[in-house]
Short mmCIF file of N, CA and C in Angstrom, two decimals:
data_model
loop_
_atom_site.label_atom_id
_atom_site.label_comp_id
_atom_site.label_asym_id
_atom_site.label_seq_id
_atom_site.Cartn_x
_atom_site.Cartn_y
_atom_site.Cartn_z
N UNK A 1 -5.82 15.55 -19.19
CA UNK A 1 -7.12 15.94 -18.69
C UNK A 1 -7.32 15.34 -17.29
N UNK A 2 -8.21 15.90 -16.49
CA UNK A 2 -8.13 15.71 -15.12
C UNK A 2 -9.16 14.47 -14.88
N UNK A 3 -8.71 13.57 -14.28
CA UNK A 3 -9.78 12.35 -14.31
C UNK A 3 -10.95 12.67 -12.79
N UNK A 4 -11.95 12.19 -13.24
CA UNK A 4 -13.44 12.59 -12.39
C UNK A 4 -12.76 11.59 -10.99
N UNK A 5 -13.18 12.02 -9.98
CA UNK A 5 -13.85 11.13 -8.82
C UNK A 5 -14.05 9.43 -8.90
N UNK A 6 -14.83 9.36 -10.09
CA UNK A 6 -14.77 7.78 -10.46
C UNK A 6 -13.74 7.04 -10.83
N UNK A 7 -13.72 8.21 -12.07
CA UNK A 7 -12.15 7.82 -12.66
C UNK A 7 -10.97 6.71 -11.71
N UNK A 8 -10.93 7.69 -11.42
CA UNK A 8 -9.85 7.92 -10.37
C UNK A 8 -9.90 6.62 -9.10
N UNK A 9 -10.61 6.17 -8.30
CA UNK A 9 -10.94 5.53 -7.94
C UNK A 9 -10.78 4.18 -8.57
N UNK A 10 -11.18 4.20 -10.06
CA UNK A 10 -11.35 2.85 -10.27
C UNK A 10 -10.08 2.76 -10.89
N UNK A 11 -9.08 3.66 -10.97
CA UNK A 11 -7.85 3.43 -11.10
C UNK A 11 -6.73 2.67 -9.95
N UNK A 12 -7.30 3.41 -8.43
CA UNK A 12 -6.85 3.48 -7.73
C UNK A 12 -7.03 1.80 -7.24
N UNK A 13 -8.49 0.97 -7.30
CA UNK A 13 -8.22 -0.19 -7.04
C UNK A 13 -7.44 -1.03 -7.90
N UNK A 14 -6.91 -0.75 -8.96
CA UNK A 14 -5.86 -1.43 -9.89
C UNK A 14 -4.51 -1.20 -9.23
N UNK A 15 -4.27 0.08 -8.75
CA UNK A 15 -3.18 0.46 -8.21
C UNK A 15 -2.46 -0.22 -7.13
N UNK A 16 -1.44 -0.98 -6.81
CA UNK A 16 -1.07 -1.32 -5.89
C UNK A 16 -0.27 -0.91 -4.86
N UNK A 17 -1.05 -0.76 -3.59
CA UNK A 17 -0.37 0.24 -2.86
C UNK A 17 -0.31 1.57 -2.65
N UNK A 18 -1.01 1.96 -3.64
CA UNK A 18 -1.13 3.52 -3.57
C UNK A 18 -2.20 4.06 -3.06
N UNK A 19 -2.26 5.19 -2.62
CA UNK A 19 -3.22 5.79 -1.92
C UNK A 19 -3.52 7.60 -2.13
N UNK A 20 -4.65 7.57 -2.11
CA UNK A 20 -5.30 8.88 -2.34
C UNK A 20 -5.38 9.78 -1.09
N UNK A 21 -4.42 10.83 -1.38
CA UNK A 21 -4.30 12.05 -0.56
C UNK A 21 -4.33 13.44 -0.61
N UNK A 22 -5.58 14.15 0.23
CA UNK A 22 -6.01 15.43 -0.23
C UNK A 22 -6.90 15.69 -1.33
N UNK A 23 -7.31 14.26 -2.12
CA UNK A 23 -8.24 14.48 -3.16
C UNK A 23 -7.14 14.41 -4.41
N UNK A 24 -6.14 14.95 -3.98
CA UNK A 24 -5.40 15.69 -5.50
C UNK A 24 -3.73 14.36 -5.89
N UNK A 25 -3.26 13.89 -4.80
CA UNK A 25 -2.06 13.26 -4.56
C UNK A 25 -2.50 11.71 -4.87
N UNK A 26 -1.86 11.25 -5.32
CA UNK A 26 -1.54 9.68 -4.93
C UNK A 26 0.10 9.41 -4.72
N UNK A 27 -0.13 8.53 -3.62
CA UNK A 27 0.98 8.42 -2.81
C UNK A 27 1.50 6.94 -2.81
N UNK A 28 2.91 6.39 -2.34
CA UNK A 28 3.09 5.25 -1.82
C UNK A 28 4.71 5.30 -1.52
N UNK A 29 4.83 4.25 -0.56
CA UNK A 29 6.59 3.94 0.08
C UNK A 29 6.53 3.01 -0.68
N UNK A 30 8.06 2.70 -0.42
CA UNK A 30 8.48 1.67 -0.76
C UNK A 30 9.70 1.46 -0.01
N UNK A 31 10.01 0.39 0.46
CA UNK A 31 10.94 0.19 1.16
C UNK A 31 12.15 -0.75 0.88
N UNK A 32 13.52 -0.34 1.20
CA UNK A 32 14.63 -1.18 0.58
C UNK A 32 15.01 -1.66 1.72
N UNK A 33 16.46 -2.33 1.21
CA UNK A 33 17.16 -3.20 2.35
C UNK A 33 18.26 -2.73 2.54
N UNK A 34 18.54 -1.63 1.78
CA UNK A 34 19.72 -0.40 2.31
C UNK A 34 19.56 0.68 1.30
N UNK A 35 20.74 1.71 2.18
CA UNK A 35 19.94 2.74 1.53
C UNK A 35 20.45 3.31 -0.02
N UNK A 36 21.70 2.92 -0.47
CA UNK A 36 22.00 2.90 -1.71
C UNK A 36 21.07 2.41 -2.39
N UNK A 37 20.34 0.93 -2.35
CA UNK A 37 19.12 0.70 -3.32
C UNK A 37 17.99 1.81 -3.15
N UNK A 38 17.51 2.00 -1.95
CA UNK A 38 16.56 3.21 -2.24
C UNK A 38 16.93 4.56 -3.19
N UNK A 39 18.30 5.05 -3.29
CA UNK A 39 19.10 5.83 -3.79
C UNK A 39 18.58 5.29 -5.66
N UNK A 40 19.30 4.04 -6.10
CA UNK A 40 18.94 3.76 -7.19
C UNK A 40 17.63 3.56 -7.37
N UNK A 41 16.71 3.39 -6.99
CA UNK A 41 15.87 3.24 -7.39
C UNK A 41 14.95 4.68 -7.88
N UNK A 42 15.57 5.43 -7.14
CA UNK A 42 14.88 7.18 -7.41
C UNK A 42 15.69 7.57 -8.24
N UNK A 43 16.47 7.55 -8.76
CA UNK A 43 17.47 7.56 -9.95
C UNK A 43 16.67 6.80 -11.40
N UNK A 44 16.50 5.55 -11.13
CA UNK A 44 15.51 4.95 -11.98
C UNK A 44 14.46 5.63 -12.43
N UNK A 45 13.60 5.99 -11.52
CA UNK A 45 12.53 6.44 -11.41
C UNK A 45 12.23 8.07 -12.06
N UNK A 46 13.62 8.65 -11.34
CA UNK A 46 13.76 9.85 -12.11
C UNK A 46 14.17 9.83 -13.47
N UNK A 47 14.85 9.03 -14.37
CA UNK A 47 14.78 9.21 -15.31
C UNK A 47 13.26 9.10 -16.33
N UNK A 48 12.18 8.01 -15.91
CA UNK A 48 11.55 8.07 -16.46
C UNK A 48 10.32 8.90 -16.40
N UNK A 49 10.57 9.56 -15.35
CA UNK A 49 10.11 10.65 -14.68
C UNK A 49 10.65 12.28 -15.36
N UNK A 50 11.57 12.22 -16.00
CA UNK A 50 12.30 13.17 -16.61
C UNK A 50 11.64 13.00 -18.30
N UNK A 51 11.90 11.78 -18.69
CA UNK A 51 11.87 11.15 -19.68
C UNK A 51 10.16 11.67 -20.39
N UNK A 52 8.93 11.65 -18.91
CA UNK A 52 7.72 11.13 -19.55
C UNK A 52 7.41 13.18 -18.98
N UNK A 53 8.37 13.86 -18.94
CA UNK A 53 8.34 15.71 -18.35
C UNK A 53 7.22 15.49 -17.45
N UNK A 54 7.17 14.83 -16.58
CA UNK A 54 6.16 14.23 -15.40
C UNK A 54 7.04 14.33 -14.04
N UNK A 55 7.33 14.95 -12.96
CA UNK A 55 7.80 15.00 -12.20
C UNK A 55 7.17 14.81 -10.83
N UNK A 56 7.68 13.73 -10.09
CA UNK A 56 6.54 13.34 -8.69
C UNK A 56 7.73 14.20 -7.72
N UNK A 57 6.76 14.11 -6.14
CA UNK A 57 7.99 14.58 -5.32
C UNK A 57 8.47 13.50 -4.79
N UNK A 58 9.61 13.59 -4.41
CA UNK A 58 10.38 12.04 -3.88
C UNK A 58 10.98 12.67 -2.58
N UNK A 59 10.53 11.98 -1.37
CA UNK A 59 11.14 11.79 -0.22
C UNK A 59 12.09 10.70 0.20
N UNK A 60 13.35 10.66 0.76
CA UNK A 60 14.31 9.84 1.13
C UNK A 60 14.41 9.72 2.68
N UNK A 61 13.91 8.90 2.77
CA UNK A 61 14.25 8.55 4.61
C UNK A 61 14.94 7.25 4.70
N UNK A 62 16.13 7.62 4.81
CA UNK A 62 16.93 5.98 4.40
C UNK A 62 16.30 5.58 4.09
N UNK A 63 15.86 4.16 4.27
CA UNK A 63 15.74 3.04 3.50
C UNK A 63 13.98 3.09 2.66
N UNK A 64 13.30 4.40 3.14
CA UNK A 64 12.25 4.50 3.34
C UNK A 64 11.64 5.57 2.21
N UNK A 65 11.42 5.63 0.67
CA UNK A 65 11.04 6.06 -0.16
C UNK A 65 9.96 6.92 -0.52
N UNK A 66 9.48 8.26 -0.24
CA UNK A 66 7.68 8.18 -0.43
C UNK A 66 7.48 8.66 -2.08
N UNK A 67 6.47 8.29 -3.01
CA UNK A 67 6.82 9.41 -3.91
C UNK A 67 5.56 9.81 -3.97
N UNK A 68 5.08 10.78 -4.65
CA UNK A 68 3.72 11.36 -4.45
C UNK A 68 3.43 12.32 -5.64
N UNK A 69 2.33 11.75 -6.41
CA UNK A 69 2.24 11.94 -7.80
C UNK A 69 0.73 12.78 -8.24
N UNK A 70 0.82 14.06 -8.84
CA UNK A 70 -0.26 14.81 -9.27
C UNK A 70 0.24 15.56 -10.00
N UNK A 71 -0.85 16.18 -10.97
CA UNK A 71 -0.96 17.04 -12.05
C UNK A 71 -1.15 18.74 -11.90
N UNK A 72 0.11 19.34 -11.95
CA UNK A 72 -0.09 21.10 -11.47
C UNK A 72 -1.02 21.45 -12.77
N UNK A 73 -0.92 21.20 -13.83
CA UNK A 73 -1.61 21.76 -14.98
C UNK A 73 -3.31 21.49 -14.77
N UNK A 74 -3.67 19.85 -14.54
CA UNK A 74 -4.62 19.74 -14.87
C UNK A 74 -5.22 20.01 -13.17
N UNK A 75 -4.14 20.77 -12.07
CA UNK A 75 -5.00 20.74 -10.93
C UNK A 75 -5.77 19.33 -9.97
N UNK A 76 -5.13 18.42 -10.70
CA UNK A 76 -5.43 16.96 -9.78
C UNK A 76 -4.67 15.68 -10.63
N UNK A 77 -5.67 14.33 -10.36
CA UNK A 77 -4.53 13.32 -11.06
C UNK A 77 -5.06 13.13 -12.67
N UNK A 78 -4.39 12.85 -13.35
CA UNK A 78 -4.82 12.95 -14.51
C UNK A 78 -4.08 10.78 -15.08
N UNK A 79 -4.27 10.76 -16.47
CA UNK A 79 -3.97 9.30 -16.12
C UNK A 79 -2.18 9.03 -16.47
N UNK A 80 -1.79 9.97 -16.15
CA UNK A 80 -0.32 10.03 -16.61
C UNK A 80 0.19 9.50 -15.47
N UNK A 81 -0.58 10.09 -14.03
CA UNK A 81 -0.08 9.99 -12.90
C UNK A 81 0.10 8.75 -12.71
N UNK A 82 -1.00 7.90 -13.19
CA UNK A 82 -1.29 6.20 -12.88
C UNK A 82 -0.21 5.37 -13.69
N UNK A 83 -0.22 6.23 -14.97
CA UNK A 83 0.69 5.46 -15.49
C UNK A 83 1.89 5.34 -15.22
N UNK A 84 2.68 6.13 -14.67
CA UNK A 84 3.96 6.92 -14.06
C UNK A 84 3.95 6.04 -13.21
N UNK A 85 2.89 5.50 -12.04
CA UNK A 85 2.96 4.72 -10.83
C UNK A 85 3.26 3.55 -11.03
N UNK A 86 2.39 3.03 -12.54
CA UNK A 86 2.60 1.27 -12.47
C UNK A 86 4.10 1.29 -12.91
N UNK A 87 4.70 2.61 -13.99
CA UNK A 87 6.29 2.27 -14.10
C UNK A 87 6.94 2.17 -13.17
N UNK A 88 6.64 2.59 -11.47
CA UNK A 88 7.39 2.83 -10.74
C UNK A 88 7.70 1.89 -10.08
N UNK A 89 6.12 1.38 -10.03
CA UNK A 89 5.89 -0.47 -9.07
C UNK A 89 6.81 -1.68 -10.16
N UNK A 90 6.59 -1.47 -11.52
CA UNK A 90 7.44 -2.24 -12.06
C UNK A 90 9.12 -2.04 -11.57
N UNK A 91 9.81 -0.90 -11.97
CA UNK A 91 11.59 -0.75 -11.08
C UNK A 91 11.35 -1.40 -9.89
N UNK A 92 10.87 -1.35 -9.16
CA UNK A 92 10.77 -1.62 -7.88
C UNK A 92 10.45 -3.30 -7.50
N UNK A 93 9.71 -3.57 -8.62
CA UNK A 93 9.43 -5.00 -8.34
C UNK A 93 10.37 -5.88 -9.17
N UNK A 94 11.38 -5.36 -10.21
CA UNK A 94 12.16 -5.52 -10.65
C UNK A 94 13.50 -5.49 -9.85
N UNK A 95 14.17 -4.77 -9.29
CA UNK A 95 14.86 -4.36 -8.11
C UNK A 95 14.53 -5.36 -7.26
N UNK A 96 13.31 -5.65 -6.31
CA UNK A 96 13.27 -6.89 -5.41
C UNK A 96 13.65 -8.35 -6.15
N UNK A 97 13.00 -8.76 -7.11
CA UNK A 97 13.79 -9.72 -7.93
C UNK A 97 14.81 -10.29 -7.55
N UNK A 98 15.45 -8.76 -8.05
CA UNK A 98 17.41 -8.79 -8.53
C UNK A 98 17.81 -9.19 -6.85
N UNK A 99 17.09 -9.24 -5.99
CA UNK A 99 17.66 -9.14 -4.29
C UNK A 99 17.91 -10.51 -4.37
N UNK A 100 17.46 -11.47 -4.96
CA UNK A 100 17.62 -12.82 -4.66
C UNK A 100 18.78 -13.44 -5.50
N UNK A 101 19.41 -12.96 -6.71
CA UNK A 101 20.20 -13.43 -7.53
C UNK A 101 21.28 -13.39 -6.73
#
């Protein structure tokens, strides 16, 4: 179901990093330290992205990630989208981690 204006918002200050675009998108980069990790990490991402039949669009600019997450059915973000995001910030903050081992 499509979350209201409020909704949405008060999702969005939980959200880290992400940002509301066009009303309908939430967006965010992420950035690696080469570009094979950016590579795995959309690999990651796509599986659970495959996994949850939730599909974001993913841009690759070397090292430079965008993904950008909304609902064609429900016509905007719904809370799948949010949830999809914090899995994404988790790989990712998981992945920086692993940079120090």
């Amino acid at each position: 179901m499509r979350l209201t204006e409020e909704e949405v918002q008060a999702l969005l200050e939980k959200a880290d990093g992400w940002k509301l675009t066009d009303e309908r998108w939430i967006v965010k980069k992420y950035r690696f330290q080469d570009y094979l990790q950016g590579i795995e990490f959309v690999r990651r991402i796509a599986t659970i992205s495959e996994n949850a039949n939730h599909h974001p669009f993913i841009s690759i600019d070397y090292k430079l990630i965008t993904v950008k997450l909304s609902s064609w059915r429900a016509k905007g973000l719904t809370k799948l989208d949010f949830d999809l995001a914090k899995q994404y910030d988790e790989v990712y903050n998981q992945m920086k981690q692993g940079e120090g081992e």
